[in-house]
mmCIF file of C-alpha atoms in Angstrom:
data_model
loop_
_atom_site.group_PDB
_atom_site.id
_atom_site.type_symbol
_atom_site.label_atom_id
_atom_site.label_comp_id
_atom_site.label_asym_id
_atom_site.label_seq_id
_atom_site.Cartn_x
_atom_site.Cartn_y
_atom_site.Cartn_z
ATOM 1 C CA MET A 1363 -56.986 41.925 20.549
ATOM 2 C CA ALA A 1364 -55.021 39.621 18.197
ATOM 3 C CA TYR A 1365 -56.766 41.163 15.213
ATOM 4 C CA ALA A 1366 -55.851 44.673 16.354
ATOM 5 C CA LEU A 1367 -52.216 43.695 16.843
ATOM 6 C CA ASN A 1368 -52.051 42.028 13.391
ATOM 7 C CA SER A 1369 -53.559 45.169 11.943
ATOM 8 C CA LEU A 1370 -50.872 47.285 13.645
ATOM 9 C CA LYS A 1371 -48.161 44.954 12.328
ATOM 10 C CA ALA A 1372 -49.525 45.244 8.765
ATOM 11 C CA HIS A 1373 -49.560 49.034 9.139
ATOM 12 C CA LEU A 1374 -45.911 48.952 10.287
ATOM 13 C CA ILE A 1375 -44.856 46.844 7.310
ATOM 14 C CA VAL A 1376 -46.550 49.219 4.899
ATOM 15 C CA GLN A 1377 -44.846 52.132 6.712
ATOM 16 C CA LEU A 1378 -41.452 50.354 6.492
ATOM 17 C CA ASN A 1379 -41.794 49.832 2.757
ATOM 18 C CA ARG A 1380 -42.831 53.446 2.211
ATOM 19 C CA ILE A 1381 -39.823 54.802 4.164
ATOM 20 C CA GLN A 1382 -37.416 52.521 2.429
ATOM 21 C CA GLU A 1383 -38.733 53.521 -0.988
ATOM 22 C CA GLU A 1384 -38.608 57.216 -0.072
ATOM 23 C CA LEU A 1385 -35.015 56.909 1.199
ATOM 24 C CA LEU A 1386 -33.914 55.081 -1.911
ATOM 25 C CA GLU A 1387 -35.506 57.756 -4.092
ATOM 26 C CA CYS A 1388 -34.022 60.616 -2.166
ATOM 27 C CA LEU A 1389 -30.556 59.099 -2.164
ATOM 28 C CA SER A 1390 -30.702 58.028 -5.864
ATOM 29 C CA ASN A 1391 -31.771 61.559 -6.921
ATOM 30 C CA SER A 1392 -29.237 63.286 -4.691
ATOM 31 C CA THR A 1393 -26.608 65.584 -6.200
ATOM 32 C CA ILE A 1394 -24.052 64.180 -3.700
ATOM 33 C CA SER A 1395 -22.160 61.275 -5.174
ATOM 34 C CA ALA A 1396 -21.701 59.582 -1.814
ATOM 35 C CA GLU A 1397 -25.464 59.429 -1.395
ATOM 36 C CA LYS A 1398 -25.931 58.021 -4.856
ATOM 37 C CA ASN A 1399 -23.374 55.351 -3.984
ATOM 38 C CA LEU A 1400 -25.165 54.683 -0.754
ATOM 39 C CA ALA A 1401 -28.390 54.099 -2.673
ATOM 40 C CA GLU A 1402 -26.636 51.495 -4.804
ATOM 41 C CA THR A 1403 -25.220 49.877 -1.700
ATOM 42 C CA LEU A 1404 -28.640 49.714 -0.129
ATOM 43 C CA LYS A 1405 -30.066 48.025 -3.211
ATOM 44 C CA SER A 1406 -27.496 45.242 -2.915
ATOM 45 C CA HIS A 1407 -28.031 44.614 0.823
ATOM 46 C CA PRO A 1408 -30.968 43.036 2.677
ATOM 47 C CA GLN A 1409 -33.393 45.654 3.864
ATOM 48 C CA THR A 1410 -32.898 44.451 7.492
ATOM 49 C CA SER A 1411 -29.328 45.866 7.397
ATOM 50 C CA TRP A 1412 -30.334 49.290 6.088
ATOM 51 C CA VAL A 1413 -30.368 51.049 9.548
ATOM 52 C CA GLU A 1414 -26.754 50.169 10.188
ATOM 53 C CA LEU A 1415 -25.748 51.342 6.683
ATOM 54 C CA LEU A 1416 -27.648 54.559 6.994
ATOM 55 C CA GLU A 1417 -26.802 55.538 10.532
ATOM 56 C CA HIS A 1418 -23.581 57.415 9.845
ATOM 57 C CA ASN A 1419 -23.745 57.790 6.109
ATOM 58 C CA VAL A 1420 -26.531 60.256 5.332
ATOM 59 C CA SER A 1421 -26.683 63.977 5.349
ATOM 60 C CA PRO A 1422 -28.844 65.723 7.943
ATOM 61 C CA ASP A 1423 -31.515 66.113 5.235
ATOM 62 C CA HIS A 1424 -32.354 62.494 5.670
ATOM 63 C CA THR A 1425 -31.995 61.929 9.383
ATOM 64 C CA THR A 1426 -35.739 62.203 10.016
ATOM 65 C CA LEU A 1427 -36.410 59.312 7.614
ATOM 66 C CA VAL A 1428 -33.626 57.251 9.140
ATOM 67 C CA LYS A 1429 -35.056 57.862 12.668
ATOM 68 C CA GLU A 1430 -38.464 56.875 11.452
ATOM 69 C CA LEU A 1431 -37.040 53.742 9.802
ATOM 70 C CA THR A 1432 -35.277 52.793 13.061
ATOM 71 C CA LYS A 1433 -38.453 53.174 15.081
ATOM 72 C CA VAL A 1434 -40.514 51.024 12.686
ATOM 73 C CA GLU A 1435 -37.833 48.310 12.513
ATOM 74 C CA ALA A 1436 -37.642 48.280 16.316
ATOM 75 C CA ALA A 1437 -41.396 47.800 16.588
ATOM 76 C CA LEU A 1438 -41.363 44.971 14.060
ATOM 77 C CA CYS A 1439 -38.452 43.369 15.922
ATOM 78 C CA GLN A 1440 -40.589 43.434 19.039
ATOM 79 C CA PHE A 1441 -43.281 41.591 17.190
ATOM 80 C CA ASP A 1442 -40.755 38.947 16.235
ATOM 81 C CA ILE A 1443 -39.636 38.324 19.823
ATOM 82 C CA GLY A 1444 -43.155 38.554 21.322
ATOM 83 C CA GLN A 1445 -42.571 41.835 23.143
ATOM 84 C CA TYR A 1446 -44.670 44.173 21.016
ATOM 85 C CA GLY A 1447 -46.966 46.339 23.100
ATOM 86 C CA TYR A 1448 -44.920 46.118 26.270
ATOM 87 C CA CYS A 1449 -42.962 48.995 27.747
ATOM 88 C CA ALA A 1450 -39.222 48.770 27.096
ATOM 89 C CA ASP A 1451 -38.502 50.049 30.609
ATOM 90 C CA CYS A 1452 -41.076 48.590 33.054
ATOM 91 C CA GLU A 1453 -42.442 45.825 30.791
ATOM 92 C CA GLU A 1454 -45.992 46.782 31.555
ATOM 93 C CA PRO A 1455 -48.463 46.629 28.625
ATOM 94 C CA ILE A 1456 -48.917 49.785 26.511
ATOM 95 C CA SER A 1457 -52.621 50.468 25.922
ATOM 96 C CA LEU A 1458 -54.054 49.555 22.569
ATOM 97 C CA ASP A 1459 -55.289 53.145 22.197
ATOM 98 C CA GLU A 1460 -51.720 54.438 22.558
ATOM 99 C CA LEU A 1461 -50.407 51.851 20.097
ATOM 100 C CA LYS A 1462 -53.076 52.858 17.596
ATOM 101 C CA LYS A 1463 -51.971 56.484 17.893
ATOM 102 C CA ASP A 1464 -48.328 55.514 17.507
ATOM 103 C CA PRO A 1465 -47.593 51.860 16.498
ATOM 104 C CA THR A 1466 -43.883 52.472 17.119
ATOM 105 C CA LYS A 1467 -44.401 53.477 20.760
ATOM 106 C CA GLN A 1468 -41.766 51.855 23.040
ATOM 107 C CA ARG A 1469 -42.732 53.168 26.443
ATOM 108 C CA CYS A 1470 -45.883 53.386 28.550
ATOM 109 C CA GLY A 1471 -47.140 56.817 29.636
ATOM 110 C CA LEU A 1472 -45.514 56.635 33.069
ATOM 111 C CA CYS A 1473 -42.049 55.708 31.779
ATOM 112 C CA GLU A 1474 -42.237 58.226 28.914
ATOM 113 C CA ARG A 1475 -42.349 61.141 31.424
#
């Protein structure tokens, strides 16, 4: 079980890096000067503060990536506090099969409905 969880954490870290790189590239190559400036701001801030910086400062074109980044960061935070794999609502364990399908899953099947 521990190996499977470590594997999921490694996958989440790779996913986090990919999303951050993609966001930086999109913002840096944007024709909107505010987005280019945002890219420069992100480069000078720790990656752990990116969600807060991005939340209200990106165009709708990038909201999907920001939402994905938020989910991945939340899952990694749960690892840090020892709550990964437990439902955010009822605190029951989420099945390993469900976590393998979606490592950012926050709720068990019953609470998700």
